[in-house]
Structure formats: C-alpha cells, structure tokens
mmCIF file of C-alpha atoms in Angstrom:
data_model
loop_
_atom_site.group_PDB
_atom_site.id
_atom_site.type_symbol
_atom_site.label_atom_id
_atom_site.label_comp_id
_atom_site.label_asym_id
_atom_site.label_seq_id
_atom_site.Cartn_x
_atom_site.Cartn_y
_atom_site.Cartn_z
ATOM 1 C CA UNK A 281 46.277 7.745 -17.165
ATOM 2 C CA UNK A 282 44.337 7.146 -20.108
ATOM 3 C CA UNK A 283 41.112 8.360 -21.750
ATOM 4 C CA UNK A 284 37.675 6.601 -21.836
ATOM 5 C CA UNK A 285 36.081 8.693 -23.954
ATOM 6 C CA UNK A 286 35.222 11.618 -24.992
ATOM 7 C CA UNK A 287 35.156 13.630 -21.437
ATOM 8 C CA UNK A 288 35.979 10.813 -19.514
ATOM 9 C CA UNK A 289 39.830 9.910 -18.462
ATOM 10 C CA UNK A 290 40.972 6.968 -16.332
ATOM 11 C CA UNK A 291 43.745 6.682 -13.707
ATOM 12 C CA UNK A 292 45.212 3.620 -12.220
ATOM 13 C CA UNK A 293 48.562 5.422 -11.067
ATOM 14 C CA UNK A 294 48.190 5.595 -7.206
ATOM 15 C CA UNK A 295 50.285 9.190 -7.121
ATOM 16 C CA UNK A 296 48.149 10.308 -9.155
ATOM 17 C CA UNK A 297 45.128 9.014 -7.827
ATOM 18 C CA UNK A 298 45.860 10.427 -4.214
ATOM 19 C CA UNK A 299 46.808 13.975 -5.801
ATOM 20 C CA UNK A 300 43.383 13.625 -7.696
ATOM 21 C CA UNK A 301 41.811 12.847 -4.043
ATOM 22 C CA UNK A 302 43.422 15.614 -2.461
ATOM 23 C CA UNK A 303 43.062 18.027 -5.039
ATOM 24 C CA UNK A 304 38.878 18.974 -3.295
ATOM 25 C CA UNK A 305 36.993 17.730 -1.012
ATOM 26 C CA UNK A 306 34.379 14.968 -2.325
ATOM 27 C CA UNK A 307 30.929 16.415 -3.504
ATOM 28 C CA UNK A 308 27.530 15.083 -1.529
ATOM 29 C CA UNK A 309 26.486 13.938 -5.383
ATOM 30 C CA UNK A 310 29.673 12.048 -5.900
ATOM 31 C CA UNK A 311 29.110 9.762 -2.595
ATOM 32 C CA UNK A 312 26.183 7.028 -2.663
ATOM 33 C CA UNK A 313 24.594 6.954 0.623
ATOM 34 C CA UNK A 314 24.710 10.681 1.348
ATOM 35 C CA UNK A 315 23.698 12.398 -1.682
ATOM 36 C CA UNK A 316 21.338 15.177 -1.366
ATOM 37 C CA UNK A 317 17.852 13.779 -0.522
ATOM 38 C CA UNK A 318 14.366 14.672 -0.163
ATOM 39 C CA UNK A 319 15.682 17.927 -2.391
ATOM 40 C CA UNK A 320 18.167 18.772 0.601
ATOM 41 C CA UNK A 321 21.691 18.245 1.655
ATOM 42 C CA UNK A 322 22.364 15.423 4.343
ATOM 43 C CA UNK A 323 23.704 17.738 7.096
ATOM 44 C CA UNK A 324 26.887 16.708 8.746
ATOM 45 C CA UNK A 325 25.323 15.380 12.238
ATOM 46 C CA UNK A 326 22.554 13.538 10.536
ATOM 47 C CA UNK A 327 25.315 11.447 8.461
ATOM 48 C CA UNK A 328 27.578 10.921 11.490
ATOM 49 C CA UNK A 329 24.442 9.361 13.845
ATOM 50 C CA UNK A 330 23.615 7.342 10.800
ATOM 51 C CA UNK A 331 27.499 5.240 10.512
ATOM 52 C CA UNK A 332 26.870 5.214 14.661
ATOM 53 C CA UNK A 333 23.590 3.600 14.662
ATOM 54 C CA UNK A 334 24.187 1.202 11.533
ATOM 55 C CA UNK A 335 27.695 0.078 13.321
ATOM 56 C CA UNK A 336 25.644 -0.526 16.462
ATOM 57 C CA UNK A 337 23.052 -2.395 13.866
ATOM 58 C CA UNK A 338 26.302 -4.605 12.534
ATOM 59 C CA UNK A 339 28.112 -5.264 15.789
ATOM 60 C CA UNK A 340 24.492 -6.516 17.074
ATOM 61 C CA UNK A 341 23.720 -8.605 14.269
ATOM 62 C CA UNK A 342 26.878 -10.215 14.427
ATOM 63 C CA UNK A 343 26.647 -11.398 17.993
ATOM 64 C CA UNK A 344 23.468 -13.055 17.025
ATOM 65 C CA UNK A 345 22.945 -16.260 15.479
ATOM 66 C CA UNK A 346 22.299 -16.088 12.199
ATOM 67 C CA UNK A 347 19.118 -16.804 9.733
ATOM 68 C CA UNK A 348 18.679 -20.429 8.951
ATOM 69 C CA UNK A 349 21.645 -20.865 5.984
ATOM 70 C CA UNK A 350 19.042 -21.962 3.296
ATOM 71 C CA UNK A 351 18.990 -18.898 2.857
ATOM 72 C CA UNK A 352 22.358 -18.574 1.060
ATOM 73 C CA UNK A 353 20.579 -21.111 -1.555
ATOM 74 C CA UNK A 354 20.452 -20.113 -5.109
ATOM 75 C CA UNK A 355 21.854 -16.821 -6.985
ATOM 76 C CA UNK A 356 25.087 -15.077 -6.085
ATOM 77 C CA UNK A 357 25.510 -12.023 -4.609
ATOM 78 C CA UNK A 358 21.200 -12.106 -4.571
ATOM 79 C CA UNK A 359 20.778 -14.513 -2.003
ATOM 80 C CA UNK A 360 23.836 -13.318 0.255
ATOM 81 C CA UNK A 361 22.346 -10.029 0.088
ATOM 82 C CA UNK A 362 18.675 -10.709 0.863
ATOM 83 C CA UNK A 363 20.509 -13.081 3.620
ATOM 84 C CA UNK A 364 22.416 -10.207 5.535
ATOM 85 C CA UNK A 365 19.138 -7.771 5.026
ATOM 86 C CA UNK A 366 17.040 -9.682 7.178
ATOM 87 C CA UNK A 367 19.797 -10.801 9.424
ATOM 88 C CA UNK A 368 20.714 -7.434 10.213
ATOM 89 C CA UNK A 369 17.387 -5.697 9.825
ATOM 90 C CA UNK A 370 14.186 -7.884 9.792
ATOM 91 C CA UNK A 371 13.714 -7.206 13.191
ATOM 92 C CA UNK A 372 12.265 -3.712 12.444
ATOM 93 C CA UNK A 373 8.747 -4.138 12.417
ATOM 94 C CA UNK A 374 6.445 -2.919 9.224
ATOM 95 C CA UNK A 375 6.330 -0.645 7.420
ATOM 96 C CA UNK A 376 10.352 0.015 8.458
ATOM 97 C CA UNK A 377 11.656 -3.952 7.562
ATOM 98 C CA UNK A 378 10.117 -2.976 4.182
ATOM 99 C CA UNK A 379 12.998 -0.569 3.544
ATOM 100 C CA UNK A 380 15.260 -3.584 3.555
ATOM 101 C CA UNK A 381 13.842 -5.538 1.453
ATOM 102 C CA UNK A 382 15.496 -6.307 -1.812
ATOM 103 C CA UNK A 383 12.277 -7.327 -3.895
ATOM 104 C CA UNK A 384 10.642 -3.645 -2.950
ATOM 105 C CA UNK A 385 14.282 -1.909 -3.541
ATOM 106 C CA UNK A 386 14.114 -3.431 -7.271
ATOM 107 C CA UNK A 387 10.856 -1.418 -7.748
ATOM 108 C CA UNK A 388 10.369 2.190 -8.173
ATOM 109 C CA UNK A 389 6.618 1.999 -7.302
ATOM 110 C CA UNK A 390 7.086 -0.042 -4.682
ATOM 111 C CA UNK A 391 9.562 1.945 -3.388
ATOM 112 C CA UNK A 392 7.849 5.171 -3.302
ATOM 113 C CA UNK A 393 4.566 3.492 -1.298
ATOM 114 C CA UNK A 394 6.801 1.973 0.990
ATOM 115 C CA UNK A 395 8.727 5.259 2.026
ATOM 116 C CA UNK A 396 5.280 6.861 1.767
ATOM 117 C CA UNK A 397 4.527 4.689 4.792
ATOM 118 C CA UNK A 398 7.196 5.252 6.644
ATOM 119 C CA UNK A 399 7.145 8.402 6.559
ATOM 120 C CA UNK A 400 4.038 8.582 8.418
ATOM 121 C CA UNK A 401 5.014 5.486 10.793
ATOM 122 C CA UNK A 402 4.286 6.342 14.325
ATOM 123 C CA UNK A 403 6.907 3.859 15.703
ATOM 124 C CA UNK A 404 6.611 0.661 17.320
ATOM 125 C CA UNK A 405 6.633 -0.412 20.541
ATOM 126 C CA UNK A 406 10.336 -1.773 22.168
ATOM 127 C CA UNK A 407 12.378 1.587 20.729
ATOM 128 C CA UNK A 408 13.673 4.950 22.329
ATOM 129 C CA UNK A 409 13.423 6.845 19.924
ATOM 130 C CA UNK A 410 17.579 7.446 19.809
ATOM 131 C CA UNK A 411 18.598 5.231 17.543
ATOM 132 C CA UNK A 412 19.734 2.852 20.351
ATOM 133 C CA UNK A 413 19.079 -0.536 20.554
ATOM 134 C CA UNK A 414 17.475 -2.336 22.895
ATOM 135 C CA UNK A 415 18.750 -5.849 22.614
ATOM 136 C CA UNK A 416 19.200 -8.412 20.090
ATOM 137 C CA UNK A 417 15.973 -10.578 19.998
ATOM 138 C CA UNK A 418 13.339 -10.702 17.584
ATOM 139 C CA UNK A 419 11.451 -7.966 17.351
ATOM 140 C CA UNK A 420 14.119 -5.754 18.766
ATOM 141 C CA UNK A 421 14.180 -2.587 16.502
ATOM 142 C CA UNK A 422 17.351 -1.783 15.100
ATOM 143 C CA UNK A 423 18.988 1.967 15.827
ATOM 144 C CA UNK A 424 18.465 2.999 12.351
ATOM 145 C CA UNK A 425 14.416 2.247 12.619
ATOM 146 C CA UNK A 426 14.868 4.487 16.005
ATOM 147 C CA UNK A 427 16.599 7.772 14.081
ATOM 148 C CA UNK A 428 13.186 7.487 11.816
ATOM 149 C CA UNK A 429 10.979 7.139 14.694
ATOM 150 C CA UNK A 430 13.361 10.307 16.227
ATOM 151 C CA UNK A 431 13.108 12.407 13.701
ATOM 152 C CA UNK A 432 12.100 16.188 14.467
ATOM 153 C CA UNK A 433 10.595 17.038 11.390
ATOM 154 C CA UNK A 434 8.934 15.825 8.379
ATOM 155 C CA UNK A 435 12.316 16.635 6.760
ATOM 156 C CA UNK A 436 14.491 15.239 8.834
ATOM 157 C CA UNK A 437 12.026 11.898 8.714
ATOM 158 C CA UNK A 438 12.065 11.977 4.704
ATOM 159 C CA UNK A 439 16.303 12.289 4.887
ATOM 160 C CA UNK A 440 16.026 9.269 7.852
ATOM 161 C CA UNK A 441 13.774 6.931 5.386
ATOM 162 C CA UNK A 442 16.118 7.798 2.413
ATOM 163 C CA UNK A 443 19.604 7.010 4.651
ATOM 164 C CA UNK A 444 18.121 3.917 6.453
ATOM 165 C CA UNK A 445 16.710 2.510 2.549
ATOM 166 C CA UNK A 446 20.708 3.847 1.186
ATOM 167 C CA UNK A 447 22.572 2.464 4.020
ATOM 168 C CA UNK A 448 21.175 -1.170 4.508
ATOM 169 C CA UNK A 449 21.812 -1.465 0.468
ATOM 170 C CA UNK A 450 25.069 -0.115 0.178
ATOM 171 C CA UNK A 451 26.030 -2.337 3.351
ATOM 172 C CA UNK A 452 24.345 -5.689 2.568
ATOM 173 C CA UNK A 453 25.073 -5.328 -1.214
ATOM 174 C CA UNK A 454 28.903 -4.766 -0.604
ATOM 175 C CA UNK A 455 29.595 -7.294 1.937
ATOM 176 C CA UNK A 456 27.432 -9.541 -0.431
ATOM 177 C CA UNK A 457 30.022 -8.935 -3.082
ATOM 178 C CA UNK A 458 33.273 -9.097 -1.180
ATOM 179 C CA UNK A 459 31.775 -12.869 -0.081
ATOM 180 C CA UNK A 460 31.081 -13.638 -2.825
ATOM 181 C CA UNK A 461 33.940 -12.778 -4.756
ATOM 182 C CA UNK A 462 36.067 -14.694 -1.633
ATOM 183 C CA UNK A 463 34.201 -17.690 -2.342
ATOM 184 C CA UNK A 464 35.017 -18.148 -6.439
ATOM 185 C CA UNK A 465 38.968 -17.214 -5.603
ATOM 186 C CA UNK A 466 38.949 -19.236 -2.584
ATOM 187 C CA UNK A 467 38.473 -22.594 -5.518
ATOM 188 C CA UNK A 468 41.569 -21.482 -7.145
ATOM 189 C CA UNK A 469 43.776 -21.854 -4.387
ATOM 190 C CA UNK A 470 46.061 -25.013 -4.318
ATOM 191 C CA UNK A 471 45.578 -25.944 -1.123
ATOM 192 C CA UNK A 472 42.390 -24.351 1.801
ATOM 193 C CA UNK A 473 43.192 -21.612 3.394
ATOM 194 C CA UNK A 474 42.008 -21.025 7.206
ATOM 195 C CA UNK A 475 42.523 -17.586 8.088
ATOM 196 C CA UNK A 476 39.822 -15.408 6.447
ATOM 197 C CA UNK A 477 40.416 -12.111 6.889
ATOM 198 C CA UNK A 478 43.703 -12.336 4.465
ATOM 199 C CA UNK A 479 41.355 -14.309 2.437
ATOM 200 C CA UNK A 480 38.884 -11.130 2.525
ATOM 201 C CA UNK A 481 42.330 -8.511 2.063
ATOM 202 C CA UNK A 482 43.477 -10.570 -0.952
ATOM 203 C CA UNK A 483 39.920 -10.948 -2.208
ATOM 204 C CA UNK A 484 39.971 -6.869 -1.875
ATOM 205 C CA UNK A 485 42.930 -6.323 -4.299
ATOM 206 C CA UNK A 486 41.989 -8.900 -6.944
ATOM 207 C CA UNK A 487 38.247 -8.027 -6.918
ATOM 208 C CA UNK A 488 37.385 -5.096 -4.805
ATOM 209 C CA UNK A 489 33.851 -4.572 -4.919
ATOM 210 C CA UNK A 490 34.299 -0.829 -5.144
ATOM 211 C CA UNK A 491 36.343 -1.298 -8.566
ATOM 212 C CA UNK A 492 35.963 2.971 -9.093
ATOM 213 C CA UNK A 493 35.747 6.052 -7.833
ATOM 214 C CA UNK A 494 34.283 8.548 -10.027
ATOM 215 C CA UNK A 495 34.779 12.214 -9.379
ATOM 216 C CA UNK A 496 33.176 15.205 -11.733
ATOM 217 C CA UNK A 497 35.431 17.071 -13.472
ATOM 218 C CA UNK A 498 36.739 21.126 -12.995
ATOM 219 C CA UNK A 499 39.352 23.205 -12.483
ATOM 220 C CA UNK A 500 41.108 21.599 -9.554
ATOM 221 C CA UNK A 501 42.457 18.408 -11.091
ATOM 222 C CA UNK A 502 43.300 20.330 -14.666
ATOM 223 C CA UNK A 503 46.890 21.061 -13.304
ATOM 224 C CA UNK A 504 47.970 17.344 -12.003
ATOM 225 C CA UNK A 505 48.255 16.005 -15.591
ATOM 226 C CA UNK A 506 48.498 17.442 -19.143
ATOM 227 C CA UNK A 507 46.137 15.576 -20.082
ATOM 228 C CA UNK A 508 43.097 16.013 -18.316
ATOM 229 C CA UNK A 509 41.164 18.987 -19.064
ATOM 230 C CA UNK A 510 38.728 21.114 -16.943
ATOM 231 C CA UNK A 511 36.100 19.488 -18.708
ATOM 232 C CA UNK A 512 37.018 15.690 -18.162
ATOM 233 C CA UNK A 513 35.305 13.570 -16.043
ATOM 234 C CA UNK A 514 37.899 11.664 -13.567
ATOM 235 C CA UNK A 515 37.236 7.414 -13.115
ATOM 236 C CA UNK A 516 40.000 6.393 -10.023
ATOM 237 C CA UNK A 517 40.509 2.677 -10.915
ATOM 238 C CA UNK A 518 41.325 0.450 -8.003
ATOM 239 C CA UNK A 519 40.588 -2.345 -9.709
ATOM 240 C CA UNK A 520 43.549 -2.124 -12.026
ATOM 241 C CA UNK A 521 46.094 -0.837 -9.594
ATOM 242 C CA UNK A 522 45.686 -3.436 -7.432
ATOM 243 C CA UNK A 523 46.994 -5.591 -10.529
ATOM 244 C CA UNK A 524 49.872 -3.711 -11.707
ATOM 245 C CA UNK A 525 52.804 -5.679 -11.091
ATOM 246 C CA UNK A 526 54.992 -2.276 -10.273
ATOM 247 C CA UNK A 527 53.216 -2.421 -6.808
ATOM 248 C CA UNK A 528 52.378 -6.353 -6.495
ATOM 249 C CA UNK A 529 54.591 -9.413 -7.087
ATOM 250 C CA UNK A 530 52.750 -12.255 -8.948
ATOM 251 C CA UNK A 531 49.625 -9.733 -9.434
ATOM 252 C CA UNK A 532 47.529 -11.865 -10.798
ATOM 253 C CA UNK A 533 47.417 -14.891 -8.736
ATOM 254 C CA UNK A 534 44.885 -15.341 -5.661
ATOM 255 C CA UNK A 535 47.900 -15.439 -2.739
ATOM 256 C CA UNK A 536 46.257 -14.606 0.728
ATOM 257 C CA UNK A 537 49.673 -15.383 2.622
ATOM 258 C CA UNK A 538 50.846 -11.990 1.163
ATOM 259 C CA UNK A 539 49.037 -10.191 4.028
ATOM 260 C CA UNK A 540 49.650 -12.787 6.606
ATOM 261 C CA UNK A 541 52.055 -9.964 8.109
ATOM 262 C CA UNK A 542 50.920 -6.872 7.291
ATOM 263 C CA UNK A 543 49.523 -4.714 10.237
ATOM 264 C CA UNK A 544 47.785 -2.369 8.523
ATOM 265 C CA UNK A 545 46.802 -3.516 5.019
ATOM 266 C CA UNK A 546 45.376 -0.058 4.069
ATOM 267 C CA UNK A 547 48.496 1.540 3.722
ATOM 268 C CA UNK A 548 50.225 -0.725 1.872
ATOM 269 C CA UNK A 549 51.493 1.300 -1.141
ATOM 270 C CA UNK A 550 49.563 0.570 -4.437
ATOM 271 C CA UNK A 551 46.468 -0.691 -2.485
ATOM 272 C CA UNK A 552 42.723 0.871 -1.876
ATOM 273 C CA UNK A 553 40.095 -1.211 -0.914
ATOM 274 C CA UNK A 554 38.364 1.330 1.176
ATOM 275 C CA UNK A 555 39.331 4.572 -0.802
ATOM 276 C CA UNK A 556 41.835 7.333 0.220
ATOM 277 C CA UNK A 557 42.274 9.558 3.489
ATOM 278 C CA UNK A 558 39.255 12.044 3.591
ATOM 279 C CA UNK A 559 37.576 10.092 1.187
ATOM 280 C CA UNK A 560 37.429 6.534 2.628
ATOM 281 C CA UNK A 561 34.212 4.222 2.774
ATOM 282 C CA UNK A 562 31.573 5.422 5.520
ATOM 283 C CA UNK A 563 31.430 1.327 6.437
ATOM 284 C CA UNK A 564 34.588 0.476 6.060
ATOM 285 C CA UNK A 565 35.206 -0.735 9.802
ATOM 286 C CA UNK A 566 32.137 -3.131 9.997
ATOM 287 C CA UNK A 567 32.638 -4.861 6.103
ATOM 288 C CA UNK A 568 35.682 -7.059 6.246
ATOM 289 C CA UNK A 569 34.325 -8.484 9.582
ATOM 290 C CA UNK A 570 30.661 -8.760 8.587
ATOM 291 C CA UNK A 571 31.956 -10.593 5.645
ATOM 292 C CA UNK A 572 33.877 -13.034 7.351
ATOM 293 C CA UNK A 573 30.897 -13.762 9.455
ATOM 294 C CA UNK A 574 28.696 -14.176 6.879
ATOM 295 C CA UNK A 575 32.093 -16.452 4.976
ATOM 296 C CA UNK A 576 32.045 -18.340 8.333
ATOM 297 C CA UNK A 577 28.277 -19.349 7.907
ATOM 298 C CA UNK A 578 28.625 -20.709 4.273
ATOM 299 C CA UNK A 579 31.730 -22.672 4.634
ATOM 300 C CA UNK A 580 30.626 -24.048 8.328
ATOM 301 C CA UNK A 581 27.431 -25.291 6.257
ATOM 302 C CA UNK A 582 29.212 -26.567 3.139
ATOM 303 C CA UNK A 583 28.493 -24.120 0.626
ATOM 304 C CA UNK A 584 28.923 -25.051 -2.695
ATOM 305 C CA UNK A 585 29.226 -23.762 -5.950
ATOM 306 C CA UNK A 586 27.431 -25.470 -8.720
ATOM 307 C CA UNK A 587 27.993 -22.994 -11.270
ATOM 308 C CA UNK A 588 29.485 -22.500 -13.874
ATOM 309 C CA UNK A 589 31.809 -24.425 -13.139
ATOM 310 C CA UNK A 590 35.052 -22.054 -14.760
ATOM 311 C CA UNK A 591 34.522 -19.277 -15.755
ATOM 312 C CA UNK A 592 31.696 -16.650 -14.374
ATOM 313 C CA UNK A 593 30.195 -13.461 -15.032
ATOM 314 C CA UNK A 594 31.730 -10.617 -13.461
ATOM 315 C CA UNK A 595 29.098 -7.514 -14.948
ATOM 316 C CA UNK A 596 31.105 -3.839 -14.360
ATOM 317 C CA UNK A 597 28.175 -1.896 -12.530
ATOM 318 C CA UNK A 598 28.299 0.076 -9.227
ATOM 319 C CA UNK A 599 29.542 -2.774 -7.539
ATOM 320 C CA UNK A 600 31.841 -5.859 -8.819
ATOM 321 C CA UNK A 601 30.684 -9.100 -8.047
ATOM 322 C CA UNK A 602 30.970 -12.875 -9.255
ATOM 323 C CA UNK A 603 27.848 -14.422 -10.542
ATOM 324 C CA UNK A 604 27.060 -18.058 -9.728
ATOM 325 C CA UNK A 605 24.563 -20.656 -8.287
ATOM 326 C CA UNK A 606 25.456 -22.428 -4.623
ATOM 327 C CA UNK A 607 23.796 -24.323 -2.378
ATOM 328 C CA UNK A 608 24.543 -25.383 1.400
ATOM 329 C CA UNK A 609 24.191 -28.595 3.015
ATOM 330 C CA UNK A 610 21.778 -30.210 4.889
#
C-alpha cells in the first residue's frame, strides 16, 4: 500500500485488494458501462439482457467471416478497434450503426445528434424487437439494436441508446487493447509461439488492459489498513501485482508456457485480469476469445509492425494499450 497523493492511496497487495473488494458492494458510478444514465439508475434486469444480447452479438460475429483485414492498417489499438466495431455491429442499420462508430464517439456534438436520433428510431425491418438475432448476414440487426427498438418507454429507450453506445466501446476498445498489447510482446519472444490463448493469459498479467480499479473512498475500507483514511480514495493496481515477483517467477519476462497447464487461470493466486468475485468484468467470457479471433486474423494475414521499432508508447488512461503503426499483407 502506498499513497498517490493527497486523498488517493494505492494497493498492489492481493489480500488486501480482495478485503478492499469485499469490504461493499461496487457503486453504479464506480463501474463504466452501467453508471447511472439518462439521470437514472440502470435497473438490474435492464443490465443483465444487455451482457445476454451483446454475448449473442460476440458469439455471432465470431462465426462470421470477418471485414476485409485492411482494415487492421495503420494506428494501434485505433484501427483494431474501428475493425471489431463494424465487424460486430455495422450490420445495424442507421441511425443505430452510428452508435458504433468511433469517429462520432470522439465527438460530443456528434454524439448527442446521433443518440438524438436514435432515440426516436422506429426500427428497421429484419428485427423482433427482443434483442434476438436473426442471423448473421448483412443487414442482420444485432440484439443490442433490438433492446432499443424494444424499449417500453422513452426512458427505458434513452438507458438502451446509452448501454448499446457504452457497451460496443468498452468491448471493442478492450479487446483492441489486449491484441494489441499480444502483438508487441509476442516480438519479444525467442522463438513463435502457437497457442494463443496463453499468449492472451500472459499478455493479461504483463499488460492487462484494465491496469486499475478505482473505488471511492468511506468508512468501510478505513479499518483494513492504518493507513487509509475514511477520506482516501482507493486505486486496486493489477498492473503491478501481476509483476511482483512474491507471486510470479521471472515477473518480468513475456513467458506464455507458464499457463500452458493451468485450468483455471483466474484463480491463480496474485493474478486479476478480469477483477475479483462480485466485482468481475461484465464481458469477461466473450474477450479472451474475441481477441484471439481478431489475433488469428492479423497473424493469418501477416501483420506487421513498422513502428517504432523498440520501444512504444504505453499512455496510463482508462485502458492500457501499446501504441504503434502495422500493416497486413497483400
């Protein structure tokens, strides 16, 4: 444990970070996709048929073939994530494929119009309504566009625009990450290495792209440690657990073969990719293997990195990525 600043402490202990978990349940502000919205709580029901209908979204966009792989072109974790957006979700038709879009997330005008529109969308023809998919062809509107269409009441529509624009992000932006990340530690190893899901489990505990959890401070998490107040702000730090060497051997070094026989890699001790019990990542089941479907596609079509060529930008914002420029092959 140590302190930030001046109301902020940091933990990287994982005792203490699963006490800290455990001490309260996790606030709706404190979690990404299912903060309050449209100036109302995301009730329990509405969250739960939103991780059913983007799972159904993921598992369907996986069993088709992919966007032509120019599209992984150019800027790191950019292009991966405007890649996976309109593999998974450019079927919706307008205004609702909008939502998706990184160039209109990027802009707070835009942004507003677009959910505007969507908000008074009457639907599209080739839905139910239910937030169940129809198919997988073009044109084919996901389940998420169908819990919009569904919606009751303007409310309910509002909270349904602001989860489908939340949930494609969080989604396509993380898996973007994790890929990215694989691909940059995947040059450092001494010799290829063909299985990729301990690729994406090793790529987890050197660079997880959820590198904190940050929990607002009270009462409940004054007692664990004698130094943290009421007042303190708590930062859980993954990203350096995962490199302490009193839970890893060799912590530093990019070594994939460490999970070649490990059944479940979540509960290995010292590790937390995904975050703890009660707390865990909403998406957690459909990242590692849209990621190594999305891994699969670059290296089948030569991806390359052309830089830099050592060392690269790794920016600490909401989520940690690698920055670089690649290109595929013909």
């Amino acid at each position: 444990m140590f302190r930030v600043d001046a109301r902020t402490v940091g933990v990287s202990d994982a005792r203490l970070m699963a006490e800290i978990v455990a001490a309260r349940p996790v606030l709706q502000t404190e979690r990404s996709v299912y903060k309050p919205a449209a100036g109302a709580d995301i009730p329990h029901d509405s969250a739960t048929r939103t991780i059913r209908a983007l799972g159904q979204d993921v598992m369907a966009g996986i069993r088709t073939p992919p966007p032509p792989a120019r599209g992984l072109n150019g800027a790191w974790p950019y292009a991966p994530t405007s890649y996976l957006r309109r593999w998974l979700f450019g079927s919706d038709p307008l205004p609702v494929s909008l939502l998706a879009k990184r160039g209109i997330t990027r802009s707070d005008t835009l942004s507003r119009l677009v959910d505007r529109a969507v908000t008074t969308w009457p639907g599209g023809a080739g839905g139910n309504g239910n937030g169940n998919r129809n198919g997988n062809g073009p044109g084919t509107p996901t389940a998420m566009a169908g819990l919009i269409r569904g919606a009751d009441d303007p409310l309910e529509r509002k909270q349904a625009v602001a989860m489908y624009r939340r949930a494609s992000a969080t989604l396509c932006d993380g898996v973007a990450a994790l890929a990215g990340n694989a691909l940059w530690l995947m040059r450092t190893a001494p010799e290829p290495h063909q299985d990729l899901t301990t690729v994406l489990w090793e790529t987890l505990r050197l660079l997880p792209p959820a590198w904190m959890l940050y929990r607002n401070g009270g009462d409940a998490y004054a007692g664990l440690h004698p130094e943290i107040r009421p007042e303190d702000n708590v930062a859980l730090l993954p990203l350096l657990m995962h490199r302490h060497p009193d839970y890893w051997a060799d912590p530093l070094e990019f070594r994939p073969q460490r999970w070649e026989a490990v059944a479940d890699p979540e509960k290995t001790p010292g590790f937390m990719p995904f975050g703890f019990d009660g707390a865990r990542c909403w998406a957690k089941h459909l990242v590692v293997p849209l990621a190594e479907r999305l891994l699969t596609v670059a290296l089948d079509h030569g991806l390359t990195i052309r830089g830099p060529r050592q060392d690269a930008p790794v920016p600490l914002r909401s989520l940690l990525s690698v920055r670089f420029e690649a290109s595929v092959g013909s």
